[in-house]
Tab-separated table of C-alpha atoms in Angstrom:
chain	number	residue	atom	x	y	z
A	1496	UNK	CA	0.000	0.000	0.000
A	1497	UNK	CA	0.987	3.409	-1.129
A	1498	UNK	CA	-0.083	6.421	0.969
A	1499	UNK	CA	1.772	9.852	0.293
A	1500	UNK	CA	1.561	13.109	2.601
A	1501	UNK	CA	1.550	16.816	1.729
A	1502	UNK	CA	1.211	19.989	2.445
A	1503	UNK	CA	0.321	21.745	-0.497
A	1504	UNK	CA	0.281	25.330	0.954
A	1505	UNK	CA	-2.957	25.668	-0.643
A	1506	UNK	CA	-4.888	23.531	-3.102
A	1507	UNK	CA	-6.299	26.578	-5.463
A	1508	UNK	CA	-1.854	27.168	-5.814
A	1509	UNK	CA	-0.711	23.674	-6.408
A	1510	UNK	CA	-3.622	23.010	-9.235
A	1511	UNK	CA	-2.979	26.074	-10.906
A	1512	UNK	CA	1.081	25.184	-10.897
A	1513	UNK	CA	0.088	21.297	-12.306
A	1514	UNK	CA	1.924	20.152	-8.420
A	1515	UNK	CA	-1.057	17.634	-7.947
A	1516	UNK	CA	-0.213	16.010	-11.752
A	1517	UNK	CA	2.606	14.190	-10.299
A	1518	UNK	CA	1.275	13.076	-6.833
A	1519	UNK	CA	-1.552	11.753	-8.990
A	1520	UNK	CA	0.900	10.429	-11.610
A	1521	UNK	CA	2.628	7.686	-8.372
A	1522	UNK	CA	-0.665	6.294	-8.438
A	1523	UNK	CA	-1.351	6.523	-4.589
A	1524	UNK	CA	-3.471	3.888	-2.581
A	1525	UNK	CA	-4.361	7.111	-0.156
A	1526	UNK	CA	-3.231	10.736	-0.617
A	1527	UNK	CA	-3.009	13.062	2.374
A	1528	UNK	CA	-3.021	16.837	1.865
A	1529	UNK	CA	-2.639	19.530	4.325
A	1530	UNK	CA	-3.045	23.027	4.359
A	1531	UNK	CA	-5.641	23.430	1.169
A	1532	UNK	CA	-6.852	26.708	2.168
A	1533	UNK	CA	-10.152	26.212	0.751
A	1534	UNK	CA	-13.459	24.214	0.556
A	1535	UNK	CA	-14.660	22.159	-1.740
A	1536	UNK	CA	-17.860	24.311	-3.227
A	1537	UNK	CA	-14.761	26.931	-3.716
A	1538	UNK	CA	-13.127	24.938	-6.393
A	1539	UNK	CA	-14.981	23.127	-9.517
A	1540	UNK	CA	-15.939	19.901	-10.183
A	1541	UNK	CA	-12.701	18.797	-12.067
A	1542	UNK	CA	-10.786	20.234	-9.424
A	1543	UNK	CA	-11.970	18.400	-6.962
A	1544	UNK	CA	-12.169	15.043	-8.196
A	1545	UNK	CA	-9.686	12.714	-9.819
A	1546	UNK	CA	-10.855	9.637	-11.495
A	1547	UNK	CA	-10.437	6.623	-9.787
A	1548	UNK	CA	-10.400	8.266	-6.334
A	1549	UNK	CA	-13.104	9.653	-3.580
A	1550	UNK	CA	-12.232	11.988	-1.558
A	1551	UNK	CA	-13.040	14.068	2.091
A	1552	UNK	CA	-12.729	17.065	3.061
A	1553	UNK	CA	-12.211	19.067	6.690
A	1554	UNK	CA	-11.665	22.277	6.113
A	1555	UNK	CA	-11.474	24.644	7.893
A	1556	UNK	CA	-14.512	27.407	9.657
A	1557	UNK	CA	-11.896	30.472	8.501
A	1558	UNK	CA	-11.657	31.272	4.822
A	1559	UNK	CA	-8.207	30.508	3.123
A	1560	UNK	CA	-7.138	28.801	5.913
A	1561	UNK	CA	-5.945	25.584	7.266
A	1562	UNK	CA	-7.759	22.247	6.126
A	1563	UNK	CA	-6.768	18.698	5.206
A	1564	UNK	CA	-8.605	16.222	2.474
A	1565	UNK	CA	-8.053	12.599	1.980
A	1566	UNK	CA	-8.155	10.650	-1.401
A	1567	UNK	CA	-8.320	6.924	-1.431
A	1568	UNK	CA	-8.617	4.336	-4.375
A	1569	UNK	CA	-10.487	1.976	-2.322
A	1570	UNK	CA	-13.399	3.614	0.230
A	1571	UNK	CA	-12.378	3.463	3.944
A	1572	UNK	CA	-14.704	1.204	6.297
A	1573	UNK	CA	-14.807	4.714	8.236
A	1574	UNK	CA	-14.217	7.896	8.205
A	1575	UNK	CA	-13.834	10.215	11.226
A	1576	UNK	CA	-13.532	14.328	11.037
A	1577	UNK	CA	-11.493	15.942	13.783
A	1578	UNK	CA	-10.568	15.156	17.527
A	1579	UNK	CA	-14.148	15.184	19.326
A	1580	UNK	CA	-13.078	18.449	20.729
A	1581	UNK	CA	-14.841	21.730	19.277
A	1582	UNK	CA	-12.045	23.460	20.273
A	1583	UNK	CA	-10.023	21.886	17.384
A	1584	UNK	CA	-12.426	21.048	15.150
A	1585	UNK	CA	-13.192	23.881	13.598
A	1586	UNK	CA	-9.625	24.614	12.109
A	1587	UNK	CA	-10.198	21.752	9.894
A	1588	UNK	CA	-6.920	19.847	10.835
A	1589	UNK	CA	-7.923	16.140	11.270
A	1590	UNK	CA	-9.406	13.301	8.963
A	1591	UNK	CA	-9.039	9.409	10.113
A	1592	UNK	CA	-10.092	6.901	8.000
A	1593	UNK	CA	-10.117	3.198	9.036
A	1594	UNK	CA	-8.462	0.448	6.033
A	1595	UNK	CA	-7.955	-2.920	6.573
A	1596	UNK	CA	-5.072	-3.330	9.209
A	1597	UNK	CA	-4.867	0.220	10.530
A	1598	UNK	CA	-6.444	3.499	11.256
A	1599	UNK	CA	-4.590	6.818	9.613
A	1600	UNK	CA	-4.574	9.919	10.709
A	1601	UNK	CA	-4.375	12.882	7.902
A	1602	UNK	CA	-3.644	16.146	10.292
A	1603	UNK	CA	-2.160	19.342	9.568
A	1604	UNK	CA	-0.740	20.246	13.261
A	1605	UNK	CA	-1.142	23.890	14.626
A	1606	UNK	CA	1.603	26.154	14.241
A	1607	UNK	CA	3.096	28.246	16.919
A	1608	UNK	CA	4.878	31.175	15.328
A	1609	UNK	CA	1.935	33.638	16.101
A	1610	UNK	CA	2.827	34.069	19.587
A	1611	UNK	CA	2.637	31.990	22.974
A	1612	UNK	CA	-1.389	31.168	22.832
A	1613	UNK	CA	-0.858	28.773	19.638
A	1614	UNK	CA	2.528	27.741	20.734
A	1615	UNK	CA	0.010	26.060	24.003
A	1616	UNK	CA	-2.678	25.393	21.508
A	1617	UNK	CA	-0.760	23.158	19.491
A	1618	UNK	CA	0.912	21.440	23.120
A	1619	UNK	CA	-2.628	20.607	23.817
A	1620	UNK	CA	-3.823	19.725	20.283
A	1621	UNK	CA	-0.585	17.597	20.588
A	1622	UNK	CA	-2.042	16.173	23.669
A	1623	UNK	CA	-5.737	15.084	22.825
A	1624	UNK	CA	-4.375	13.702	19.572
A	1625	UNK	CA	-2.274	11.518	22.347
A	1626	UNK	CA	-4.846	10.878	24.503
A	1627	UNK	CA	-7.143	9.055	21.127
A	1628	UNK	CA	-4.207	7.399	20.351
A	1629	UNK	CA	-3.523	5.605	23.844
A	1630	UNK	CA	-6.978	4.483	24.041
A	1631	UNK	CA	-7.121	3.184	20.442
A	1632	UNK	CA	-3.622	1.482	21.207
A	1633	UNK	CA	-5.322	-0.464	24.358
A	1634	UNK	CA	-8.152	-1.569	22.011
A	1635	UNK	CA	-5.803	-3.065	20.046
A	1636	UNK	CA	-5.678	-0.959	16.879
A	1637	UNK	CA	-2.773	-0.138	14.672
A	1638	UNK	CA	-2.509	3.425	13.658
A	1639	UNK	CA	-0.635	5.349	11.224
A	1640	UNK	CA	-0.143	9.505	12.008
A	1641	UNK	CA	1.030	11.411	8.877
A	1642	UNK	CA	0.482	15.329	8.015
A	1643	UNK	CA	2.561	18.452	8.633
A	1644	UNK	CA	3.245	18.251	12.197
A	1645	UNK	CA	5.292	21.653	12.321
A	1646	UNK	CA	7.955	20.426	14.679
A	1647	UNK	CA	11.358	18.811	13.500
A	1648	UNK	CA	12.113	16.263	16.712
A	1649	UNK	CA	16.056	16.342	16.642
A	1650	UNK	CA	18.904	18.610	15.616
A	1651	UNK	CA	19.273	16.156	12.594
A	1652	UNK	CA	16.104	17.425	11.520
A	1653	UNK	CA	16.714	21.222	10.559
A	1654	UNK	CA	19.804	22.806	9.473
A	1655	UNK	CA	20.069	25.316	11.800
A	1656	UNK	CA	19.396	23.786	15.266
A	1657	UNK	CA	21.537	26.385	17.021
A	1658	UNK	CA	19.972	29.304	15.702
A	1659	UNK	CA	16.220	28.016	15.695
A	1660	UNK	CA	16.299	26.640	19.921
A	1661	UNK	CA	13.679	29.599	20.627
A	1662	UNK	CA	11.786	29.528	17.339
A	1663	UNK	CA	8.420	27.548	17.585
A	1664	UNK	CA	8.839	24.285	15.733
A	1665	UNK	CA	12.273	23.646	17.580
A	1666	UNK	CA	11.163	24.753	20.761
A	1667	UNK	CA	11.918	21.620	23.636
A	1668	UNK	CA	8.364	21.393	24.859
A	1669	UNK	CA	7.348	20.985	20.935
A	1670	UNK	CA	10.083	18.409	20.392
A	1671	UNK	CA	9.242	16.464	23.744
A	1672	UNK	CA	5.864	15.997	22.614
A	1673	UNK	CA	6.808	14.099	19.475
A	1674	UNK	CA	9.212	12.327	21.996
A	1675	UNK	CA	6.131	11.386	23.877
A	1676	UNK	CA	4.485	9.825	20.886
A	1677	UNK	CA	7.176	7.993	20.639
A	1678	UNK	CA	7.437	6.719	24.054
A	1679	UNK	CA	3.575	5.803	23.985
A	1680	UNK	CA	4.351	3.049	20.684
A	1681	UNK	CA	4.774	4.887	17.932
A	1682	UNK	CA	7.680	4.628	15.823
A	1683	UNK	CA	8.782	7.718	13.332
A	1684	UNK	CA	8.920	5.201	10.287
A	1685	UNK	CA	11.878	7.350	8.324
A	1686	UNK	CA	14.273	8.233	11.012
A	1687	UNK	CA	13.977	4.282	11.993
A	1688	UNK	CA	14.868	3.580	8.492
A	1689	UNK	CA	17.693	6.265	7.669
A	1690	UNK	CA	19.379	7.051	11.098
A	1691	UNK	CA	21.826	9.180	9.798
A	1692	UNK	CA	20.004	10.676	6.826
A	1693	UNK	CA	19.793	14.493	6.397
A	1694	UNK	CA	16.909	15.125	4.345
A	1695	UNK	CA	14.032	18.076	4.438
A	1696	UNK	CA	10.256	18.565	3.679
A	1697	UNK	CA	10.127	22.221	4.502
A	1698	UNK	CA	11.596	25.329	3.256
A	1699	UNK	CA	11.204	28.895	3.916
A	1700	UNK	CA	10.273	30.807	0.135
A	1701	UNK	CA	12.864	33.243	1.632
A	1702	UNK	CA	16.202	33.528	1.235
A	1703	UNK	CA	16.695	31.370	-1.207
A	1704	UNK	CA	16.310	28.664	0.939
A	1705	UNK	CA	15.696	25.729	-0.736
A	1706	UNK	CA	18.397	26.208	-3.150
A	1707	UNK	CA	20.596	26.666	-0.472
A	1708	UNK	CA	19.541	23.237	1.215
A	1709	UNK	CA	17.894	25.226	4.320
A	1710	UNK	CA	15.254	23.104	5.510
A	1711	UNK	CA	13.496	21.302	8.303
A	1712	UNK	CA	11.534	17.824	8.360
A	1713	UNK	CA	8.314	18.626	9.329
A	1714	UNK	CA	6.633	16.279	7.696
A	1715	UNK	CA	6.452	12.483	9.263
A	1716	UNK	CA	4.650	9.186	9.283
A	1717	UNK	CA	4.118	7.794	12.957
A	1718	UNK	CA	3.379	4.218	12.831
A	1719	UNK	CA	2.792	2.238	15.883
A	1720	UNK	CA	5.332	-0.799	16.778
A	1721	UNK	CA	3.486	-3.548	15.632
A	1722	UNK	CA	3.008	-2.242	12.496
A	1723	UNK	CA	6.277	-0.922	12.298
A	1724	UNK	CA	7.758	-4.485	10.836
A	1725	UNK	CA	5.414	-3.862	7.383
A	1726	UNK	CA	6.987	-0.452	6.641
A	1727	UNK	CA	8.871	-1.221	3.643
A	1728	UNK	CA	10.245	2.286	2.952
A	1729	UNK	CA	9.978	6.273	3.821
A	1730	UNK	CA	10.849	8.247	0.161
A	1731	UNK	CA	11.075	12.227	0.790
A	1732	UNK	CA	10.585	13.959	-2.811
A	1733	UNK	CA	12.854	16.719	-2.388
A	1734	UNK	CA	12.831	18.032	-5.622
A	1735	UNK	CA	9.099	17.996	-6.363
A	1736	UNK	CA	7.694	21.503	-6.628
A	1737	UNK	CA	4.648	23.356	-6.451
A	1738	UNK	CA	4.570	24.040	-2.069
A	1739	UNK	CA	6.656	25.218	0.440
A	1740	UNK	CA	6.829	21.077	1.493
A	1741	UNK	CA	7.863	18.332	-0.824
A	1742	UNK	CA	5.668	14.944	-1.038
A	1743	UNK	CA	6.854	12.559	1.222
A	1744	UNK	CA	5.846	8.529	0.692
A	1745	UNK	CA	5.205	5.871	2.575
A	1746	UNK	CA	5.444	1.926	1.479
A	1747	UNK	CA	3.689	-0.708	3.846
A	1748	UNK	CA	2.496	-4.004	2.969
């Protein structure tokens, strides 16, 4: 099974720039997007459909803002929108749809560079997302977490560590709460597979940064331990345009 992730730094952009051609193009058992920016009534008919796939939407209550939407080749036994808690669900961040073995999450995680409110917004959206998770774990389920989830976990993980320690997205109580999903049975699929690998899904449009190799990975799949073993690889498109992220892919069997 093929499932890629991105953020597409909205969907009205990438269409308009052919981005979505390609994602299309790897023939994707599920396709996650993040950050769309708009809902569906706002874009027409062959914009919003792609043969061969359904599709849902979350977006978000705010206009040009936020939102996530999930395309899948084969329909999902369920589909779930948000985190059961209004005060998340109306930024349109969450989709989880149930396939065979596992339950994935699509989410687009709060960012925390407007100030010290969102910075605790996202630690709490951080922590009912957690919460779902441990009691879905107990049941027995197997879940997968991809999106954008605006942190990079170690120093590995952004070129500039140094410089960025009081930036949100670096900040510790950020990267300790990827650190707890990990501790709680999740496994971050591509540092697992490439230890040493310094790769990026983010870059700034300033500076010239993406030229210049000036990145973060902010973009992840979660997978918890028992379904860890099926992962048969993590591929980060790095030099697929058409966002401010690159596609990144996930194999499982």
């Amino acid at each position: 099974m093929k499932i890629i992730t991105w953020n597409v730094n909205g969907i009205r952009a990438a269409l308009g720039k052919g981005a979505l051609d390609w994602v299309f193009a790897q023939q994707p058992d599920v396709l996650c997007l993040q950050e769309i920016k708009a809902r569906p009534d706002q874009l027409s008919e062959e914009q919003r459909t792609h043969a061969g796939y359904e599709v849902t939407w979350n977006p978000a209550e705010r206009p040009g803002y936020s939102g996530v939407a999930s395309f899948y080749s084969t329909s999902p036994a369920e589909i779930e929108i948000g985190l059961s808690d209004p005060r998340f669900d109306n930024e349109g961040r969450v989709i989880r749809t149930r396939h065979p073995d596992f339950l994935l999450y699509n989410i687009y995680f709060p960012n925390g560079q407007r100030g010290r409110e969102r910075v605790e917004y996202k630690l709490d959206f951080y922590a009912r997302l957690l919460e779902l998770c441990d009691s879905l774990h107990a049941s027995g389920e197997n879940i997968i977490i991809t999106g954008d989830f605006n942190t990079a976990h170690m120093p590995i993980d952004l070129k500039n560590p140094r410089e960025n320690e009081t930036t949100s997205g670096f900040l510790p109580e950020e990267r300790e709460w990827v650190q707890k999903f990990l501790d709680h049975g999740f496994v971050d699929a591509y540092r697992t597979l490439y230890p040493d690998r310094v790769q990026y899904t983010w870059w700034t449009y300033r500076f010239a940064a993406r030229a210049r190799g000036i990145g973060w990975r902010l973009d992840y799949y979660l997978v918890s331990e028992k379904l860890f073993p099926r992962v048969r690889d993590v591929i980060i498109y790095e030099d697929v345009q058409g966002s401010d992220h690159c596609p990144v892919e996930m194999v499982v069997d």
